[in-house]
Each structure stands twice: as structure tokens, then as C-alpha cells.
mmCIF file of C-alpha atoms in Angstrom:
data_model
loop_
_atom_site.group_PDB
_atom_site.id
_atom_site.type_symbol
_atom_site.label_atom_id
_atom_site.label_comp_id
_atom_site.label_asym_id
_atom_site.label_seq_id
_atom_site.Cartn_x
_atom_site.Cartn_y
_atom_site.Cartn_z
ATOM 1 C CA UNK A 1 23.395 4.993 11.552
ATOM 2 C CA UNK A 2 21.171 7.520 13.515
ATOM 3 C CA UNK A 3 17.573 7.402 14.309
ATOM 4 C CA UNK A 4 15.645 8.095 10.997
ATOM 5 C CA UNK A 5 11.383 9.312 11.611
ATOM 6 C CA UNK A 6 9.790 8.855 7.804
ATOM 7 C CA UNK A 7 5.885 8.835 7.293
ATOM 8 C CA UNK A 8 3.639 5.877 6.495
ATOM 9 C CA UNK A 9 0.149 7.006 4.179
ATOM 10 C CA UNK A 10 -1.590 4.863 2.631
ATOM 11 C CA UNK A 11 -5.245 4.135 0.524
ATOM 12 C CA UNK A 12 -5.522 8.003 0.313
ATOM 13 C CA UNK A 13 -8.517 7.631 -2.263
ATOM 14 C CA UNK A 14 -8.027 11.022 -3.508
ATOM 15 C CA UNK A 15 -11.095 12.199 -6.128
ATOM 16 C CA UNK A 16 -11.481 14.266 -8.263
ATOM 17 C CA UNK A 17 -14.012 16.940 -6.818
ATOM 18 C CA UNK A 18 -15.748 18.161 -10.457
ATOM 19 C CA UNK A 19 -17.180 14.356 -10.700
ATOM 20 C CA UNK A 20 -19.273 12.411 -8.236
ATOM 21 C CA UNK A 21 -17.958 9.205 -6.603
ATOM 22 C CA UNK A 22 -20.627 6.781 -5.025
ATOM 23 C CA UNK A 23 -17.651 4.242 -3.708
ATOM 24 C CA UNK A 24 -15.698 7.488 -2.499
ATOM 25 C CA UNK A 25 -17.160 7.072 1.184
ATOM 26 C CA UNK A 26 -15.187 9.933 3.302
ATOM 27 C CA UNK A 27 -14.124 13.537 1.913
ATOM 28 C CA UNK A 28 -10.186 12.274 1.442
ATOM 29 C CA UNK A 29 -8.603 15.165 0.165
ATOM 30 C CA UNK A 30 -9.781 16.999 3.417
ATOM 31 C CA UNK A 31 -8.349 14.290 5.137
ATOM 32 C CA UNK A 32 -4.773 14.438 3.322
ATOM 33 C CA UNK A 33 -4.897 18.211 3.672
ATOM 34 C CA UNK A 34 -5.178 17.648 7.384
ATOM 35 C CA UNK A 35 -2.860 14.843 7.936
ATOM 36 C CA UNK A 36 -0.142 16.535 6.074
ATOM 37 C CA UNK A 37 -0.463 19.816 8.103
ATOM 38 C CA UNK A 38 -0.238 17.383 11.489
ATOM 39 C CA UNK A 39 2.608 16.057 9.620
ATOM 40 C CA UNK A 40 4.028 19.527 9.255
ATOM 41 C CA UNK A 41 4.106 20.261 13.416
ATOM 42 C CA UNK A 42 6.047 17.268 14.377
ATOM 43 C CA UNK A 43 9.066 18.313 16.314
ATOM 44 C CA UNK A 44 11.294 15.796 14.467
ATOM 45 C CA UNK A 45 11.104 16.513 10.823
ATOM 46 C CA UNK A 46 10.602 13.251 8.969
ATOM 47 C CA UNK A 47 13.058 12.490 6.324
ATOM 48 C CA UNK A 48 10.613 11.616 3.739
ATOM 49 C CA UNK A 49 6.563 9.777 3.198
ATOM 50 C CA UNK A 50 6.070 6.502 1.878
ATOM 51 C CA UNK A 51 2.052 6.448 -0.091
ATOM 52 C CA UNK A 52 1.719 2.705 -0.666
ATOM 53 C CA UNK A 53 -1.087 2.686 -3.184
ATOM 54 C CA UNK A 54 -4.709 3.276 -3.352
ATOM 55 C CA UNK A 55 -3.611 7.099 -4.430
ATOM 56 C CA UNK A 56 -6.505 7.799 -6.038
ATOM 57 C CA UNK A 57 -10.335 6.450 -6.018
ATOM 58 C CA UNK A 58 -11.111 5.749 -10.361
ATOM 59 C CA UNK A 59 -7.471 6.428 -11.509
ATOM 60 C CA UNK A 60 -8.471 9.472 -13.680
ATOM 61 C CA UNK A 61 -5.493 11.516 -14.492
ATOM 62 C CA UNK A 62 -7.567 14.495 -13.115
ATOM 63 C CA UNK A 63 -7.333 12.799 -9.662
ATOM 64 C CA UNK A 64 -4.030 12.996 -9.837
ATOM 65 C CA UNK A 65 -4.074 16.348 -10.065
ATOM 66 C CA UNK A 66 -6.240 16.692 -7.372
ATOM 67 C CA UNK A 67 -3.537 14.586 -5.667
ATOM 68 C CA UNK A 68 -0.291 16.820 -6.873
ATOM 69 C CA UNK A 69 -1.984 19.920 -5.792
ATOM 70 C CA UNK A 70 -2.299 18.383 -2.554
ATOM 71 C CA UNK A 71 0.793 17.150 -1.980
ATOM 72 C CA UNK A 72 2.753 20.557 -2.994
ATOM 73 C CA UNK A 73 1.875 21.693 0.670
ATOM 74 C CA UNK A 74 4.856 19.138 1.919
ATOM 75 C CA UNK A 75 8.658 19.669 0.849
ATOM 76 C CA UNK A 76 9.541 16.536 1.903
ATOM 77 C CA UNK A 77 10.309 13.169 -0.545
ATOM 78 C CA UNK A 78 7.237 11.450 -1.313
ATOM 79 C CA UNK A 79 7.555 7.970 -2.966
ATOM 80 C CA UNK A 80 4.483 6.605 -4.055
ATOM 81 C CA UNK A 81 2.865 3.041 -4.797
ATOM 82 C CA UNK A 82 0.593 2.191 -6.721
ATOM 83 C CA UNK A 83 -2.870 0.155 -5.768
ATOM 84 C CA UNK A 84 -5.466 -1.570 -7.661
ATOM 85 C CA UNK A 85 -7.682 1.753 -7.750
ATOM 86 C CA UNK A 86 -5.318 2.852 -9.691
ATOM 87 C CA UNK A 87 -3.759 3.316 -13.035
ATOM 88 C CA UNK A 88 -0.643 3.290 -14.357
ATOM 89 C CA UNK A 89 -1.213 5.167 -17.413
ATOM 90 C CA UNK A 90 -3.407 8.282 -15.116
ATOM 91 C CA UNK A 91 -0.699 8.037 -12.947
ATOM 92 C CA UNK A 92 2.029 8.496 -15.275
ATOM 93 C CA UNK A 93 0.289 11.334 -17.263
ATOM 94 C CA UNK A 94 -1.266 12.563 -14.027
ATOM 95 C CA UNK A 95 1.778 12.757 -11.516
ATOM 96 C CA UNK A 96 4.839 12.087 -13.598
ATOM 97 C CA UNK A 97 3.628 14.271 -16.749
ATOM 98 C CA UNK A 98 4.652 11.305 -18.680
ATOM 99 C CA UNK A 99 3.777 10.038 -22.033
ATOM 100 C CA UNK A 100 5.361 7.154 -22.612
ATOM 101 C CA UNK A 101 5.532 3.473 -21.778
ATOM 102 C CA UNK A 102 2.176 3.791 -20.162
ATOM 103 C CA UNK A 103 1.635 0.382 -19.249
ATOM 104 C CA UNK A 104 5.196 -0.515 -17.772
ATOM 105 C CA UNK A 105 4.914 -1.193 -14.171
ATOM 106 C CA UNK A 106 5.963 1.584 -11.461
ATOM 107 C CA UNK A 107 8.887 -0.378 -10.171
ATOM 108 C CA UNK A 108 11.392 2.505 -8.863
ATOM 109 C CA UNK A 109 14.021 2.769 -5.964
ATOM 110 C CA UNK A 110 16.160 5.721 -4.208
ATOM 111 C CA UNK A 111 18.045 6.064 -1.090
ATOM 112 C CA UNK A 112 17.102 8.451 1.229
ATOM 113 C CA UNK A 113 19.112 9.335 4.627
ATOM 114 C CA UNK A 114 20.952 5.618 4.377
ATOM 115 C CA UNK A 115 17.842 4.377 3.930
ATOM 116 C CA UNK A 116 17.123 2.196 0.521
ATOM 117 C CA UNK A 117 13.779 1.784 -0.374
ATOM 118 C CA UNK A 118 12.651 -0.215 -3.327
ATOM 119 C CA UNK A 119 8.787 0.339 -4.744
ATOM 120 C CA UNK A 120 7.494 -2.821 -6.395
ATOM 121 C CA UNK A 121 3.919 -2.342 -8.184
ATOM 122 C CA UNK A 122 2.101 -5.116 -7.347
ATOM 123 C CA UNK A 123 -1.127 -4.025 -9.486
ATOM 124 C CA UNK A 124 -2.871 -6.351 -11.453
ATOM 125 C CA UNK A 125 -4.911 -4.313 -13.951
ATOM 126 C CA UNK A 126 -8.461 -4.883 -13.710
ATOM 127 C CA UNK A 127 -7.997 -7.122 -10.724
ATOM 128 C CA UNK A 128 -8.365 -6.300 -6.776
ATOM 129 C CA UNK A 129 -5.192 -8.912 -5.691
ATOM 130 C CA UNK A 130 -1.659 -8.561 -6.370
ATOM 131 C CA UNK A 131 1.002 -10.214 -8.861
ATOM 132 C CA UNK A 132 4.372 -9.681 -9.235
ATOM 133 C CA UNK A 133 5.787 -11.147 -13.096
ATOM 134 C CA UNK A 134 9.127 -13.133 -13.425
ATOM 135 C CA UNK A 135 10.699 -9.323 -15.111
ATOM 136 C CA UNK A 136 9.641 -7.800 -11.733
ATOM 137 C CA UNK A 137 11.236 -10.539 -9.728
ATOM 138 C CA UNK A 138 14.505 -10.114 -11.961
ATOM 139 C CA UNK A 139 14.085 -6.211 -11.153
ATOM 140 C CA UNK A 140 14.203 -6.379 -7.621
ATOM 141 C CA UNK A 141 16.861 -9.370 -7.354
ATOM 142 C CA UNK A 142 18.948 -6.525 -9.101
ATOM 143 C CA UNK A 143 18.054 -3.566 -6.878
ATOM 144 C CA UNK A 144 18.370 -6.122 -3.714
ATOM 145 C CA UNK A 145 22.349 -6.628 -4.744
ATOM 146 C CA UNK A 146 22.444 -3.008 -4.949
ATOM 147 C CA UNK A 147 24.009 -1.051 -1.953
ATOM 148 C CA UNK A 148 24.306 -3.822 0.033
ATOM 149 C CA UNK A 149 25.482 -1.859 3.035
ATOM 150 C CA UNK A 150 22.482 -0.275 3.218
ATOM 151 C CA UNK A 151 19.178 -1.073 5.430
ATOM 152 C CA UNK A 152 16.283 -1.819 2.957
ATOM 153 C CA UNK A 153 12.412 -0.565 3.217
ATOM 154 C CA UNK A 154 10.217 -2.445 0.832
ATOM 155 C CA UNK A 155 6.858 -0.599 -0.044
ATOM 156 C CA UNK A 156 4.355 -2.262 -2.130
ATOM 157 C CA UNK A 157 0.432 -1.517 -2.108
ATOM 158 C CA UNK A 158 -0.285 -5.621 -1.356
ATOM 159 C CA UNK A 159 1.092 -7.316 1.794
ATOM 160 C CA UNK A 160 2.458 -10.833 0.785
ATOM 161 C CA UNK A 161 0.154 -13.887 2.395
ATOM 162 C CA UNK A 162 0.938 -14.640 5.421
ATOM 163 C CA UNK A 163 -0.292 -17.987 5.773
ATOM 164 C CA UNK A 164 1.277 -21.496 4.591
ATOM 165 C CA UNK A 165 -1.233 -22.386 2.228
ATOM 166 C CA UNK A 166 -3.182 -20.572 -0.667
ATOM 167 C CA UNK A 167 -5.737 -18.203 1.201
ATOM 168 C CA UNK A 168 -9.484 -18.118 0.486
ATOM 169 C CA UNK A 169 -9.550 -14.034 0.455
ATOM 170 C CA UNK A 170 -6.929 -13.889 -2.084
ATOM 171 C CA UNK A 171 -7.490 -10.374 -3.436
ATOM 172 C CA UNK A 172 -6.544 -9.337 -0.337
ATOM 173 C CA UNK A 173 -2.955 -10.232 -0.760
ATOM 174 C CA UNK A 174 0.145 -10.996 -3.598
ATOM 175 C CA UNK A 175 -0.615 -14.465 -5.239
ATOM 176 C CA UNK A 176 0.639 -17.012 -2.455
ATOM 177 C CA UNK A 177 3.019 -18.651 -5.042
ATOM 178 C CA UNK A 178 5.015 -15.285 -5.578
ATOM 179 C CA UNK A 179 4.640 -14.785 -2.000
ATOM 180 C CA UNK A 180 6.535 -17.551 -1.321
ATOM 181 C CA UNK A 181 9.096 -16.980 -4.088
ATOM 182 C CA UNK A 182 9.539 -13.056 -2.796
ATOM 183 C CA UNK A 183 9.929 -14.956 0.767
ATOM 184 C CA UNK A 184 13.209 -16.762 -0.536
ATOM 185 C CA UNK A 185 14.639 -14.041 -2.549
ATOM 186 C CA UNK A 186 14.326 -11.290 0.583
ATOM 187 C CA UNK A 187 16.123 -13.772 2.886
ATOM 188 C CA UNK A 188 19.351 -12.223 4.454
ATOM 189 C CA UNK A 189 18.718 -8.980 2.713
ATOM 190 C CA UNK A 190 18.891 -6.894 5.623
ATOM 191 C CA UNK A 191 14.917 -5.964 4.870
ATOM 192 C CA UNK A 192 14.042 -3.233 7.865
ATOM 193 C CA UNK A 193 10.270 -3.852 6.894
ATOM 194 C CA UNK A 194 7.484 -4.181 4.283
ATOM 195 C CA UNK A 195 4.795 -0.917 3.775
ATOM 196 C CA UNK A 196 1.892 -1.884 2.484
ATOM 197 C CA UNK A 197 -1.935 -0.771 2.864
ATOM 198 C CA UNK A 198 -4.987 -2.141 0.545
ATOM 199 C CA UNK A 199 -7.057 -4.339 3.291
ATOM 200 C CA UNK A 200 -7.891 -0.551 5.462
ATOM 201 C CA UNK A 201 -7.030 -2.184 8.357
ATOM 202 C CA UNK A 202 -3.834 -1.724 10.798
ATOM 203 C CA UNK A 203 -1.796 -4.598 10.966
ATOM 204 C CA UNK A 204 1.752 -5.626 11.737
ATOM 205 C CA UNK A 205 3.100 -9.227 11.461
ATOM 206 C CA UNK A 206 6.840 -11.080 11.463
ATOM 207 C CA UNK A 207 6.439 -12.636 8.190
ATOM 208 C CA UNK A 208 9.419 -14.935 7.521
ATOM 209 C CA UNK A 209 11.326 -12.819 10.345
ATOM 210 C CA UNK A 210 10.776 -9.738 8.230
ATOM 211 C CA UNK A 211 8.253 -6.891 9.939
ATOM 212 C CA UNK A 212 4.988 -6.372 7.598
ATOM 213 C CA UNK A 213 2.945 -3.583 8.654
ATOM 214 C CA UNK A 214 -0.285 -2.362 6.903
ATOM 215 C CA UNK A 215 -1.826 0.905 7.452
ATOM 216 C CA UNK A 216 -5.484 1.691 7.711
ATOM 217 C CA UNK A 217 -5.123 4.574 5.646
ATOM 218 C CA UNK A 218 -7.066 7.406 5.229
ATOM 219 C CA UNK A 219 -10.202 6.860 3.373
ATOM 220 C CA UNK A 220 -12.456 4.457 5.635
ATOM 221 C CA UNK A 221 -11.562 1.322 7.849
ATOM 222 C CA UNK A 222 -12.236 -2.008 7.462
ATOM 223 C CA UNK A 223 -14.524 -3.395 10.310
ATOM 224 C CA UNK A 224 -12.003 -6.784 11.589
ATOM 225 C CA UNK A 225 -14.969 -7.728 14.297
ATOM 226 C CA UNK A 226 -16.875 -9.356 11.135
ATOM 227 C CA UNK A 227 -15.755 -11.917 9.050
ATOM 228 C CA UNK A 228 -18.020 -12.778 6.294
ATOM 229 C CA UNK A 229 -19.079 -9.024 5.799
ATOM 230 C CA UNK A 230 -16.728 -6.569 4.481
ATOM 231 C CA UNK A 231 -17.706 -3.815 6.882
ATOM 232 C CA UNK A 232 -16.289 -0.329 6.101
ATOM 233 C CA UNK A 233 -16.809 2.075 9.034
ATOM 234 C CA UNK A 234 -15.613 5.677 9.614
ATOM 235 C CA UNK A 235 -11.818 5.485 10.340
ATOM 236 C CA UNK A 236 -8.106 6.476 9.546
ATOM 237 C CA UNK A 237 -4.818 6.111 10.854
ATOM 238 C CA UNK A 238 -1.492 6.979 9.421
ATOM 239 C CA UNK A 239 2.467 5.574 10.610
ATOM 240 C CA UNK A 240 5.230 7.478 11.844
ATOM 241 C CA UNK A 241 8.020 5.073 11.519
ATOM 242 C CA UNK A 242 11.855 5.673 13.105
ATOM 243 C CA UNK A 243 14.450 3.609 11.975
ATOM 244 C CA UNK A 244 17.187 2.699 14.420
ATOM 245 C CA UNK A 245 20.242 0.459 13.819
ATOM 246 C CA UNK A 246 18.528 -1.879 15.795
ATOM 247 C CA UNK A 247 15.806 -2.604 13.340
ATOM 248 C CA UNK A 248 12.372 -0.331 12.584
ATOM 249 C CA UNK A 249 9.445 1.111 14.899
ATOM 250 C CA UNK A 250 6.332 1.751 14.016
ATOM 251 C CA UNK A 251 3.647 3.990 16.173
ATOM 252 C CA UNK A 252 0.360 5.096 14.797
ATOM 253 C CA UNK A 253 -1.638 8.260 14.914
ATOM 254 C CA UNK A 254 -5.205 7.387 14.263
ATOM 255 C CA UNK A 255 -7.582 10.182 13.586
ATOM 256 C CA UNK A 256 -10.730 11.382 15.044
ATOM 257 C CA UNK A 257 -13.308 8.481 13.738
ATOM 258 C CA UNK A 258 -16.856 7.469 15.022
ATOM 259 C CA UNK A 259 -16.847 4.199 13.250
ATOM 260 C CA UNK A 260 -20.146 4.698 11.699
ATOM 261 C CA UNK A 261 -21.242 2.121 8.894
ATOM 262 C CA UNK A 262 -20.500 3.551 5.389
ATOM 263 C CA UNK A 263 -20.561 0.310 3.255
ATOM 264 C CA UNK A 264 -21.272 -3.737 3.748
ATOM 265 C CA UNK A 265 -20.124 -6.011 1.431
ATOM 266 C CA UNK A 266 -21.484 -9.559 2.027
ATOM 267 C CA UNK A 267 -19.044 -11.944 1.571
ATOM 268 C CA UNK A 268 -20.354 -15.586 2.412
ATOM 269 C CA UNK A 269 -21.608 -16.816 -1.122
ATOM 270 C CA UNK A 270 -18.143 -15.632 -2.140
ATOM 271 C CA UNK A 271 -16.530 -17.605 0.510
ATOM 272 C CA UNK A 272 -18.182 -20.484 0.071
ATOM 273 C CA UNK A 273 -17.475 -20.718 -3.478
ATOM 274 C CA UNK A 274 -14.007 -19.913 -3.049
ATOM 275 C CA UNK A 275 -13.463 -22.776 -0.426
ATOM 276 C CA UNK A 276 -15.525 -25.067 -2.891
ATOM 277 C CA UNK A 277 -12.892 -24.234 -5.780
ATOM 278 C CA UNK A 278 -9.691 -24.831 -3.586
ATOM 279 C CA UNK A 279 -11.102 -28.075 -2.220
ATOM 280 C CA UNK A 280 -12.006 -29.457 -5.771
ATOM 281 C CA UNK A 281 -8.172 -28.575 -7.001
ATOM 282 C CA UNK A 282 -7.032 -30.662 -3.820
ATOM 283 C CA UNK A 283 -8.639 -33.443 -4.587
#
């Protein structure tokens, strides 16, 4: 195959301008507006954008709107995620204009310029972490035996944990158990990468020999210097990723950012409790 350049957005926050947002911390749809017009003087043309979740801010299906009228400046493929700040049923209604099966989860695939990419929605409603259920796991073993000549891009708001045992923070990731279990089923599946976004920080890791990478995205950034505040600071990034037949690239274009404080989240008591809870089930 020949080099393929795509897009990586993610946690675009969009809001919905008419109603005021206290946890909306940066204008985003001025930021979208302006990353898709950088977007739009590349001098390779990207094939298509991956938007790994976090579309919208309250899930309203007048955000989405805000979001569709947003995204009409770009002709390219879009394939969208979706995060815990959102909802299936305003995205359905808001983006998809449809009415039924509200509550299924947005599980899709397509193949774009030999490229198959396969969208899991790893949204637990009303939580902040991410599940996958035994159907979803049955979904993607099917889509995984699908085109098997075929490179594979995996895009999924939550990154799978990293670590070997159950992590303390584990909103931040998919449950560790499924984790584990999506570890197993994605070996030897010729997996080019995993998209993902929700922790507003950039990071890429080799997770069981497969690349991870999490994008800042485009609402505010998560200060890493701290560890038991949850620091968010003026920030953004977003991927341009090229896809070679030797394997995928990543290179980031952050945006102009001061890194002023916009919101601290204290998260010791939480920790300690958490620790407390995992060290009581060892026992």
C-alpha cells in the first residue's frame, strides 16, 4: 500500500452557544473552526478524520448541531466516537437524524483508502470510565475476521489500561478485565494502532506490541506535572497520522496555548480511598 495522512481530533467539547456551560473551560467551537481550516492548507490532503469522543460538552442534541454545522466546512470522511460527555440518544437524533434504537451502542466500521477502521463505544452511561459488554466483544471479533487483508485502525474514546494490575484511576481507562480480554482477542490482527483521547493529555505507548496513542484534544489539557490534582491548563493539540506499509506515524500539531490554570480537581481523598478499597479486596 501507499503512504496514507488521516487526522486525529479528539475531546472537541463542542457547546451549544444559546446555553451557558460552567465546565466548558475554552471557546471549542472556535477552536474546531480553526483547526479544521489548518487542516484545510495541508499540502497532502488527508484521506479522512478520526473524532474519538468527547464530541460534545452536556450531550444535548442542540450541541450536535452546533457540531454538524461545524463540521460541514470539511469534505472529507469524518468517523466519530463517542465519550462519556456524551450521549447516545443526542447523538443519534443530533448527528445521525435518527430515531430509533437510541440506546444501542455506536459500534460502526468502514474502510477507507485500504484502511479498516472499526469504532467501538466504550461509554458507560452515567459513568466517566469505559466498558465494553460481552455483545460488543462478539461485534468486533466479527468485524476483526472481516477483510483480513486489510491494515486495521481501532478508535475508541477510552485507551485500554496499560498496566498489569487493576489501576487506582480507573475512570481514566476501559475496565482492566476487558482490557485484558480486548488484549487477547487483537493479537495477530494486524492492528496499525489504537485512537483514543478522554485523559487531555498526549500520550503514545506499545501496549501488548500494539501502538496506543491519545490526543490532548482540543478543549483544555491535563496538567501531567501533578499527580494528586487534576490540573486542567490552557492547551490543545491535534494528530496527523500517515500510514505506511511499515506500520503507523504519528506527529502532532499543538496549538498556540499559555497553560494558564482553568480548573483543579483535588484528587487525594479519592486516591486514598480507592487504594483502601483495592487493598481490602486483596486481602
Amino acid at each position: 500500500m501507499g503512504e496514507t495522512t488521516f487526522i486525529h481530533i479528539t475531546d472537541l467539547h463542542i457547546g451549544n452557544p444559546a446555553v451557558p456551560d460552567d465546565h466548558l473551560f475554552s471557546d471549542t467551537s472556535a477552536t474546531l473552526t480553526r483547526v479544521l481550516e489548518m487542516i484545510g492548507t495541508m499540502d497532502q490532503t488527508p484521506r479522512f478524520i478520526v473524532a474519538s469522543g468527547d464530541l460534545t460538552n452536556r450531550g444535548d442534541v442542540e450541541s450536535y448541531y452546533q457540531l454538524k454545522a461545524i463540521m460541514a466546512a470539511t469534505d472529507l470522511p469524518v468517523i466519530y466516537a463517542l465519550g462519556n460527555h456524551d450521549t447516545r440518544e443526542g447523538f443519534y437524533r443530533g448527528m445521525l437524524e435518527r430515531s430509533t434504537d437510541l440506546d444501542a451502542p455506536y459500534d460502526h466500521d468502514q474502510v477507507i483508502a485500504g484502511v479498516h477502521i472499526i469504532t467501538l463505544d466504550t461509554t458507560t452511561p452515567g459513568q466517566i470510565g469505559g466498558s465494553l459488554t460481552p455483545e460488543q466483544f462478539d461485534w468486533l471479533a466479527g468485524k476483526l475476521d472481516a477483510h483480513p487483508e486489510l491494515p486495521k485502525l481501532i478508535v475508541a474514546h477510552h485507551a485500554p489500561a496499560l498496566g498489569d494490575n487493576p489501576p487506582w484511576d480507573h475512570w481514566r481507562t476501559i475496565d482492566f478485565d476487558q482490557s485484558q480480554k480486548l488484549a487477547q482477542l487483537l493479537k495477530g490482527r494486524n492492528i496499525l494502532g489504537i485512537l483514543s483521547g478522554h485523559i487531555h493529555h498526549d500520550r503514545f505507548s506499545v501496549w501488548h506490541g500494539i501502538p496506543v496513542i491519545v490526543g490532548m484534544g482540543q478543549h483544555a489539557a491535563t496538567d501531567i506535572l501533578t499527580l494528586d490534582v487534576l490540573r486542567m491548563v490552557d492547551g490543545g493539540s491535534f494528530g496527523i497520522g500517515t500510514i505506511r506499509s511499515s506500520g503507523l506515524t504519528m506527529a502532532l500539531v499543538p496549538l498556540p496555548q499559555t497553560r494558564t490554570e482553568l480548573n483543579r480537581y483535588d484528587l487525594s481523598a479519592l486516591r486514598a480511598k480507592q487504594e483502601a478499597a483495592l487493598a481490602e479486596a486483596a486481602k
